[in-house]
Short mmCIF file of C-alpha atoms in Angstrom, two decimals:
data_model
loop_
_atom_site.label_atom_id
_atom_site.label_comp_id
_atom_site.label_asym_id
_atom_site.label_seq_id
_atom_site.Cartn_x
_atom_site.Cartn_y
_atom_site.Cartn_z
CA UNK A 1 -56.10 -25.58 -63.98
CA UNK A 2 -57.06 -22.18 -65.31
CA UNK A 3 -55.01 -18.80 -65.43
CA UNK A 4 -55.10 -16.91 -62.45
CA UNK A 5 -57.48 -13.96 -63.15
CA UNK A 6 -55.62 -10.52 -63.76
CA UNK A 7 -56.78 -7.03 -63.34
CA UNK A 8 -57.12 -5.23 -66.79
CA UNK A 9 -54.04 -2.88 -65.86
CA UNK A 10 -51.94 -6.01 -64.62
CA UNK A 11 -52.61 -7.84 -68.12
CA UNK A 12 -51.67 -4.65 -70.03
CA UNK A 13 -48.60 -4.34 -67.85
CA UNK A 14 -47.45 -7.99 -68.87
CA UNK A 15 -48.30 -7.35 -72.33
CA UNK A 16 -46.25 -4.09 -72.41
CA UNK A 17 -43.30 -6.21 -70.78
CA UNK A 18 -43.47 -8.87 -73.47
CA UNK A 19 -43.44 -6.14 -76.19
CA UNK A 20 -40.60 -4.47 -74.54
CA UNK A 21 -38.62 -7.70 -74.67
CA UNK A 22 -39.56 -7.82 -77.99
CA UNK A 23 -37.65 -4.60 -78.79
CA UNK A 24 -40.40 -2.19 -78.66
CA UNK A 25 -38.92 1.10 -77.23
CA UNK A 26 -42.45 2.69 -76.84
CA UNK A 27 -43.64 -0.13 -74.78
CA UNK A 28 -41.17 0.46 -72.31
CA UNK A 29 -41.91 4.33 -72.63
CA UNK A 30 -45.63 3.38 -71.92
CA UNK A 31 -44.41 1.61 -68.80
CA UNK A 32 -42.29 4.11 -67.43
CA UNK A 33 -45.23 6.86 -68.05
CA UNK A 34 -47.29 4.53 -65.90
CA UNK A 35 -45.20 4.23 -62.86
CA UNK A 36 -42.70 7.16 -62.84
CA UNK A 37 -45.16 9.25 -60.56
CA UNK A 38 -45.34 6.91 -58.00
CA UNK A 39 -41.37 6.43 -58.00
CA UNK A 40 -41.00 10.04 -57.81
CA UNK A 41 -43.30 10.10 -54.97
CA UNK A 42 -40.98 7.42 -53.05
CA UNK A 43 -37.74 9.12 -54.10
CA UNK A 44 -38.66 12.75 -52.79
CA UNK A 45 -38.96 11.44 -49.08
CA UNK A 46 -35.41 10.36 -49.30
CA UNK A 47 -34.03 13.45 -50.81
CA UNK A 48 -35.26 16.94 -51.16
CA UNK A 49 -33.13 17.40 -54.41
CA UNK A 50 -35.14 16.93 -57.14
CA UNK A 51 -31.99 16.37 -59.51
CA UNK A 52 -30.91 13.38 -56.97
CA UNK A 53 -34.55 12.23 -57.19
CA UNK A 54 -34.58 12.00 -60.82
CA UNK A 55 -31.13 10.21 -60.29
CA UNK A 56 -32.73 7.63 -58.48
CA UNK A 57 -35.71 7.04 -60.31
CA UNK A 58 -33.90 6.85 -63.58
CA UNK A 59 -31.69 4.25 -61.73
CA UNK A 60 -34.44 2.18 -60.96
CA UNK A 61 -36.34 1.99 -64.29
CA UNK A 62 -33.01 1.18 -65.82
CA UNK A 63 -32.30 -1.64 -63.69
CA UNK A 64 -35.73 -2.89 -64.27
CA UNK A 65 -35.48 -2.97 -67.99
CA UNK A 66 -31.70 -4.76 -67.57
CA UNK A 67 -34.25 -7.35 -65.46
CA UNK A 68 -36.88 -7.67 -67.39
CA UNK A 69 -36.92 -11.21 -68.45
CA UNK A 70 -36.77 -12.19 -64.84
CA UNK A 71 -40.36 -10.45 -64.37
CA UNK A 72 -42.51 -13.87 -64.43
CA UNK A 73 -45.82 -11.96 -63.63
CA UNK A 74 -46.41 -13.86 -60.55
CA UNK A 75 -46.68 -10.25 -58.68
CA UNK A 76 -48.11 -7.34 -60.67
CA UNK A 77 -45.61 -5.11 -62.64
CA UNK A 78 -46.26 -2.66 -59.91
CA UNK A 79 -45.05 -4.48 -57.06
CA UNK A 80 -42.25 -5.91 -59.00
CA UNK A 81 -40.95 -2.18 -60.12
CA UNK A 82 -41.82 -0.77 -56.55
CA UNK A 83 -39.68 -3.19 -55.12
CA UNK A 84 -36.62 -2.47 -57.47
CA UNK A 85 -37.12 1.02 -56.55
CA UNK A 86 -36.97 0.75 -52.71
CA UNK A 87 -34.11 -1.41 -53.19
CA UNK A 88 -32.38 1.29 -55.43
CA UNK A 89 -33.34 4.13 -52.76
CA UNK A 90 -31.57 1.95 -50.05
CA UNK A 91 -28.38 1.09 -52.22
CA UNK A 92 -28.01 4.79 -52.95
CA UNK A 93 -28.87 5.76 -49.09
CA UNK A 94 -25.96 3.04 -48.50
CA UNK A 95 -23.63 4.70 -50.96
CA UNK A 96 -24.10 8.06 -49.06
CA UNK A 97 -23.38 6.30 -45.74
CA UNK A 98 -26.73 5.68 -44.25
CA UNK A 99 -27.10 2.40 -42.49
CA UNK A 100 -28.50 -0.30 -44.04
CA UNK A 101 -32.43 -0.85 -43.47
CA UNK A 102 -31.86 -4.43 -42.17
CA UNK A 103 -29.15 -3.71 -39.32
CA UNK A 104 -30.93 -4.41 -36.02
CA UNK A 105 -27.81 -4.91 -34.13
CA UNK A 106 -27.85 -1.47 -32.76
CA UNK A 107 -28.71 -1.75 -29.39
CA UNK A 108 -30.00 1.67 -29.51
CA UNK A 109 -32.58 0.59 -32.10
CA UNK A 110 -33.83 -2.66 -30.16
CA UNK A 111 -33.89 -1.25 -26.98
CA UNK A 112 -37.41 -0.24 -25.11
CA UNK A 113 -39.31 2.40 -27.08
CA UNK A 114 -40.71 4.91 -24.28
CA UNK A 115 -44.50 6.25 -25.35
CA UNK A 116 -44.03 9.90 -25.91
CA UNK A 117 -46.96 11.96 -26.33
CA UNK A 118 -46.82 13.38 -30.15
CA UNK A 119 -48.27 16.98 -30.75
CA UNK A 120 -50.44 17.48 -33.73
CA UNK A 121 -48.86 20.54 -36.19
CA UNK A 122 -50.03 23.91 -35.67
CA UNK A 123 -53.04 24.55 -37.44
CA UNK A 124 -51.18 27.62 -39.09
CA UNK A 125 -48.72 25.84 -40.68
CA UNK A 126 -48.84 25.14 -44.38
CA UNK A 127 -48.60 21.82 -45.91
CA UNK A 128 -45.38 22.71 -47.58
CA UNK A 129 -43.83 23.88 -43.95
CA UNK A 130 -45.14 20.39 -42.15
CA UNK A 131 -43.56 18.50 -44.93
CA UNK A 132 -40.10 20.25 -44.43
CA UNK A 133 -40.38 19.59 -40.79
CA UNK A 134 -41.32 15.98 -41.15
CA UNK A 135 -38.48 15.27 -43.58
CA UNK A 136 -35.91 17.10 -41.38
CA UNK A 137 -36.99 14.75 -38.70
CA UNK A 138 -36.91 11.69 -40.75
CA UNK A 139 -33.25 12.66 -41.87
CA UNK A 140 -32.31 12.13 -38.56
CA UNK A 141 -33.79 8.73 -38.14
CA UNK A 142 -31.85 5.61 -38.79
CA UNK A 143 -32.87 3.96 -42.12
CA UNK A 144 -34.74 1.39 -40.66
CA UNK A 145 -37.02 3.54 -39.05
CA UNK A 146 -37.19 6.04 -41.72
CA UNK A 147 -37.96 3.53 -44.43
CA UNK A 148 -41.04 1.97 -42.53
CA UNK A 149 -42.42 5.21 -41.91
CA UNK A 150 -42.18 6.41 -45.42
CA UNK A 151 -43.66 3.05 -46.72
CA UNK A 152 -46.34 3.23 -44.43
CA UNK A 153 -47.23 7.00 -43.58
CA UNK A 154 -46.53 8.34 -46.94
CA UNK A 155 -46.77 5.67 -49.25
CA UNK A 156 -49.73 4.08 -47.53
CA UNK A 157 -48.60 0.39 -47.69
CA UNK A 158 -50.08 -2.43 -46.12
CA UNK A 159 -48.04 -3.95 -43.27
CA UNK A 160 -47.89 -7.09 -45.71
CA UNK A 161 -46.71 -5.37 -48.60
CA UNK A 162 -43.83 -3.46 -46.29
CA UNK A 163 -43.12 -7.03 -45.26
CA UNK A 164 -42.58 -8.52 -48.80
CA UNK A 165 -40.92 -5.19 -49.93
CA UNK A 166 -38.25 -5.59 -47.04
CA UNK A 167 -38.26 -9.30 -46.88
CA UNK A 168 -39.17 -9.49 -43.26
CA UNK A 169 -42.21 -10.50 -41.20
CA UNK A 170 -45.32 -8.55 -40.32
CA UNK A 171 -44.54 -8.78 -36.63
CA UNK A 172 -41.23 -7.09 -37.51
CA UNK A 173 -43.22 -4.51 -39.24
CA UNK A 174 -45.21 -3.93 -36.37
CA UNK A 175 -42.44 -3.43 -33.94
CA UNK A 176 -40.42 -1.73 -36.08
CA UNK A 177 -43.54 0.72 -36.81
CA UNK A 178 -44.08 0.82 -33.16
CA UNK A 179 -40.46 2.05 -32.53
CA UNK A 180 -40.09 4.24 -35.30
CA UNK A 181 -42.87 6.45 -34.46
CA UNK A 182 -41.65 6.50 -30.65
CA UNK A 183 -38.24 7.70 -32.31
CA UNK A 184 -39.93 9.96 -34.61
CA UNK A 185 -42.02 11.73 -31.75
CA UNK A 186 -38.48 12.06 -29.72
CA UNK A 187 -36.78 13.45 -32.42
CA UNK A 188 -39.46 16.08 -33.33
CA UNK A 189 -39.59 17.48 -29.74
CA UNK A 190 -35.71 17.57 -29.62
CA UNK A 191 -35.36 19.32 -32.63
CA UNK A 192 -38.74 21.66 -32.34
CA UNK A 193 -39.25 21.92 -28.90
CA UNK A 194 -41.71 24.91 -29.30
CA UNK A 195 -44.22 22.08 -30.29
CA UNK A 196 -43.91 20.54 -26.94
CA UNK A 197 -45.61 23.29 -24.99
CA UNK A 198 -49.17 22.29 -25.86
CA UNK B 1 -55.60 -1.65 -16.42
CA UNK B 2 -54.93 -4.73 -18.06
CA UNK B 3 -57.82 -4.55 -20.63
CA UNK B 4 -56.18 -0.88 -21.35
CA UNK B 5 -52.80 -2.32 -21.84
CA UNK B 6 -54.07 -5.07 -24.32
CA UNK B 7 -56.07 -2.35 -26.49
CA UNK B 8 -53.53 0.27 -26.36
CA UNK B 9 -51.16 -2.04 -27.98
CA UNK B 10 -53.83 -2.61 -30.76
CA UNK B 11 -54.51 1.26 -31.50
CA UNK B 12 -51.70 1.91 -33.88
CA UNK B 13 -52.60 -1.26 -35.86
CA UNK B 14 -56.37 0.12 -35.67
CA UNK B 15 -55.44 3.43 -37.19
CA UNK B 16 -53.33 1.82 -40.00
CA UNK B 17 -56.65 -0.15 -40.98
CA UNK B 18 -54.84 -3.48 -40.33
CA UNK B 19 -57.29 -4.89 -37.86
CA UNK B 20 -59.87 -7.20 -38.57
CA UNK B 21 -63.39 -6.37 -37.72
CA UNK B 22 -63.30 -9.00 -35.01
CA UNK B 23 -60.07 -7.07 -33.24
CA UNK B 24 -61.42 -3.83 -34.35
CA UNK B 25 -65.36 -4.24 -32.54
CA UNK B 26 -64.09 -4.70 -29.05
CA UNK B 27 -61.26 -1.88 -29.27
CA UNK B 28 -64.07 0.77 -30.55
CA UNK B 29 -66.08 -0.23 -27.61
CA UNK B 30 -63.23 0.02 -25.36
CA UNK B 31 -62.48 3.61 -26.77
CA UNK B 32 -65.84 4.86 -26.01
CA UNK B 33 -65.46 3.91 -22.34
CA UNK B 34 -62.04 4.71 -21.58
CA UNK B 35 -60.83 8.60 -21.87
CA UNK B 36 -56.66 7.56 -21.21
CA UNK B 37 -56.79 5.41 -24.19
CA UNK B 38 -59.00 7.75 -26.25
CA UNK B 39 -56.34 10.15 -25.43
CA UNK B 40 -53.69 7.57 -26.71
CA UNK B 41 -55.57 7.00 -29.75
CA UNK B 42 -55.67 10.88 -30.43
CA UNK B 43 -51.99 11.21 -29.86
CA UNK B 44 -51.50 8.38 -32.35
CA UNK B 45 -53.61 10.38 -34.99
CA UNK B 46 -51.73 13.73 -33.99
CA UNK B 47 -48.36 11.88 -35.29
CA UNK B 48 -50.09 11.14 -38.60
CA UNK B 49 -50.99 14.37 -39.05
CA UNK B 50 -47.15 15.22 -39.77
CA UNK B 51 -47.28 13.03 -42.72
CA UNK B 52 -49.36 14.78 -45.10
CA UNK B 53 -48.92 14.39 -48.74
CA UNK B 54 -47.57 17.11 -50.65
CA UNK B 55 -49.76 16.21 -53.53
CA UNK B 56 -48.50 14.29 -56.72
CA UNK B 57 -44.71 14.19 -57.20
CA UNK B 58 -43.03 16.30 -59.93
CA UNK B 59 -42.00 14.50 -62.91
CA UNK B 60 -39.63 15.87 -65.57
CA UNK B 61 -41.16 16.72 -68.70
CA UNK B 62 -40.08 13.85 -71.43
CA UNK B 63 -38.64 11.73 -68.80
CA UNK B 64 -39.98 8.30 -69.66
CA UNK B 65 -38.95 8.92 -73.47
CA UNK B 66 -35.40 9.61 -72.15
CA UNK B 67 -35.41 6.62 -70.04
CA UNK B 68 -36.68 4.45 -72.83
CA UNK B 69 -33.98 5.75 -75.15
CA UNK B 70 -31.09 5.26 -72.61
CA UNK B 71 -32.55 1.89 -71.95
CA UNK B 72 -32.45 0.84 -75.64
CA UNK B 73 -29.26 2.15 -76.08
CA UNK B 74 -27.82 0.10 -73.63
CA UNK B 75 -27.18 2.37 -70.66
CA UNK B 76 -27.25 0.42 -67.35
CA UNK B 77 -27.83 3.55 -65.16
CA UNK B 78 -25.04 2.41 -63.01
CA UNK B 79 -23.07 4.69 -61.43
CA UNK B 80 -19.53 4.65 -63.49
CA UNK B 81 -17.34 4.66 -60.51
CA UNK B 82 -18.03 4.94 -56.97
CA UNK B 83 -18.02 8.63 -55.57
CA UNK B 84 -14.98 8.19 -53.07
CA UNK B 85 -13.05 6.44 -55.88
CA UNK B 86 -13.47 9.57 -58.07
CA UNK B 87 -12.21 11.71 -54.81
CA UNK B 88 -9.30 9.30 -54.25
CA UNK B 89 -7.86 9.02 -57.77
CA UNK B 90 -6.09 12.31 -58.04
CA UNK B 91 -4.53 11.78 -54.52
CA UNK B 92 -3.32 8.24 -55.54
CA UNK B 93 -1.96 9.20 -58.77
CA UNK B 94 0.07 12.23 -57.02
CA UNK B 95 1.51 9.70 -54.25
CA UNK B 96 2.36 6.88 -57.05
CA UNK B 97 4.19 9.53 -58.90
CA UNK B 98 5.97 11.13 -55.99
CA UNK B 99 7.17 7.63 -54.90
CA UNK B 100 8.39 6.65 -58.89
CA UNK B 101 10.36 9.90 -58.61
CA UNK B 102 11.62 9.63 -55.09
CA UNK B 103 12.63 5.81 -56.21
CA UNK B 104 14.32 6.97 -59.47
CA UNK B 105 16.54 9.76 -57.52
CA UNK B 106 17.37 6.97 -54.76
CA UNK B 107 18.69 4.65 -57.34
CA UNK B 108 20.59 7.70 -59.18
CA UNK B 109 22.45 8.39 -56.06
CA UNK B 110 23.40 5.12 -54.98
CA UNK B 111 24.98 4.46 -58.12
CA UNK B 112 26.87 7.70 -58.29
CA UNK B 113 28.00 7.27 -54.89
CA UNK B 114 28.98 3.61 -55.25
CA UNK B 115 31.01 4.61 -58.68
CA UNK B 116 32.70 7.41 -56.58
CA UNK B 117 33.93 5.00 -54.09
CA UNK B 118 35.60 2.78 -56.91
CA UNK B 119 39.21 3.55 -57.56
CA UNK B 120 40.00 5.82 -60.62
CA UNK B 121 43.17 4.10 -61.49
CA UNK B 122 45.64 1.07 -60.68
CA UNK B 123 47.84 3.43 -58.57
CA UNK B 124 47.47 3.64 -54.74
CA UNK B 125 46.14 6.55 -53.53
CA UNK B 126 47.09 7.70 -49.73
CA UNK B 127 43.70 9.58 -49.59
CA UNK B 128 41.70 6.82 -50.50
CA UNK B 129 43.54 3.81 -48.80
CA UNK B 130 43.45 1.78 -45.87
CA UNK B 131 45.77 2.71 -43.33
CA UNK B 132 47.91 -0.43 -43.74
CA UNK B 133 48.28 0.41 -47.23
CA UNK B 134 49.04 4.06 -46.19
CA UNK B 135 51.80 2.48 -43.61
CA UNK B 136 53.36 0.17 -46.86
CA UNK B 137 53.53 3.32 -49.13
CA UNK B 138 55.52 5.25 -46.28
CA UNK B 139 57.83 2.41 -45.85
CA UNK B 140 58.13 2.03 -49.37
CA UNK B 141 59.01 5.97 -49.81
CA UNK B 142 61.25 5.72 -46.53
CA UNK B 143 63.10 2.85 -48.32
CA UNK B 144 63.44 5.11 -51.64
CA UNK B 145 64.99 8.05 -49.86
CA UNK B 146 67.28 5.97 -47.85
CA UNK B 147 68.64 4.35 -51.14
CA UNK B 148 68.62 7.79 -52.66
CA UNK B 149 70.76 9.15 -49.75
CA UNK B 150 73.22 6.33 -49.52
CA UNK B 151 73.65 6.63 -53.35
CA UNK B 152 74.40 10.27 -53.02
CA UNK B 153 76.80 9.65 -50.10
CA UNK B 154 78.80 6.99 -52.19
CA UNK B 155 79.09 9.54 -55.00
#
């Protein structure tokens, strides 16, 4: 049995992990440089405050460093560090009083999702304005829904990747996304009724 | 209508690029023929338009070097103490201090009151004795007075 083929970046990551474990600080710095942008991109969908976003990413990388010897290379380093980042974000949200992502007991969350037509953003709105509105609406959603929307719509993760990250089945990802989108439309129109006129 | 319901359920996955070609081809064909389902697909696309990316996230300068240094310095990155505990600490300290002071004051008062109840000498005192003792004292006084009067008469 041969060793499974690795992408060049994945092989480089594994090499950097080994060097870090051997005590090479620069190798860990290179790993951070490779993935800091993606982790900041994730964090900014949970907090609009840059200092808070930095705290989240920092906590994720330091957590990863502590657990580096448990990285077995079966998944890519990116998948591994991204999973730690998602869990860190959810931990931080929990510490701030947001409901955990696994909580599906709330009847409101498991109830029938009514289809609502969704208006597109006005053509005159700038990207920044659209983003502010979207994040304002996301802030109102239960964590369970915000996370699947962030991972799917902003982070463009596949259903399988979302299932792996959150430890749920693909079927659950699909149904959760369906409900999350319905909730998003409802909240959007409740907070910004002016978009409902079209 | 049954065909519409079946195909509509696939629209979100189709737009997410999650359908196989075997699933996507009949849906595309259906959408070309069905205005209602096309409208539904358009609505789903409209929702996606709200999730525009703002471009690459800004990373603070020197972030990676800082993190690597902190990691190798043994910084765990874990919050030192949960925020609520930090807020509660001064209140808790105040309550504990106030309780200790109150307990000490009560103890001193109890000792003082108890000691003031104890007789300060062997002699009986009318102001602090029981009624039976008072009666006895009075009887003793009567006897002393009677004896003194008798002696005075004899003289």
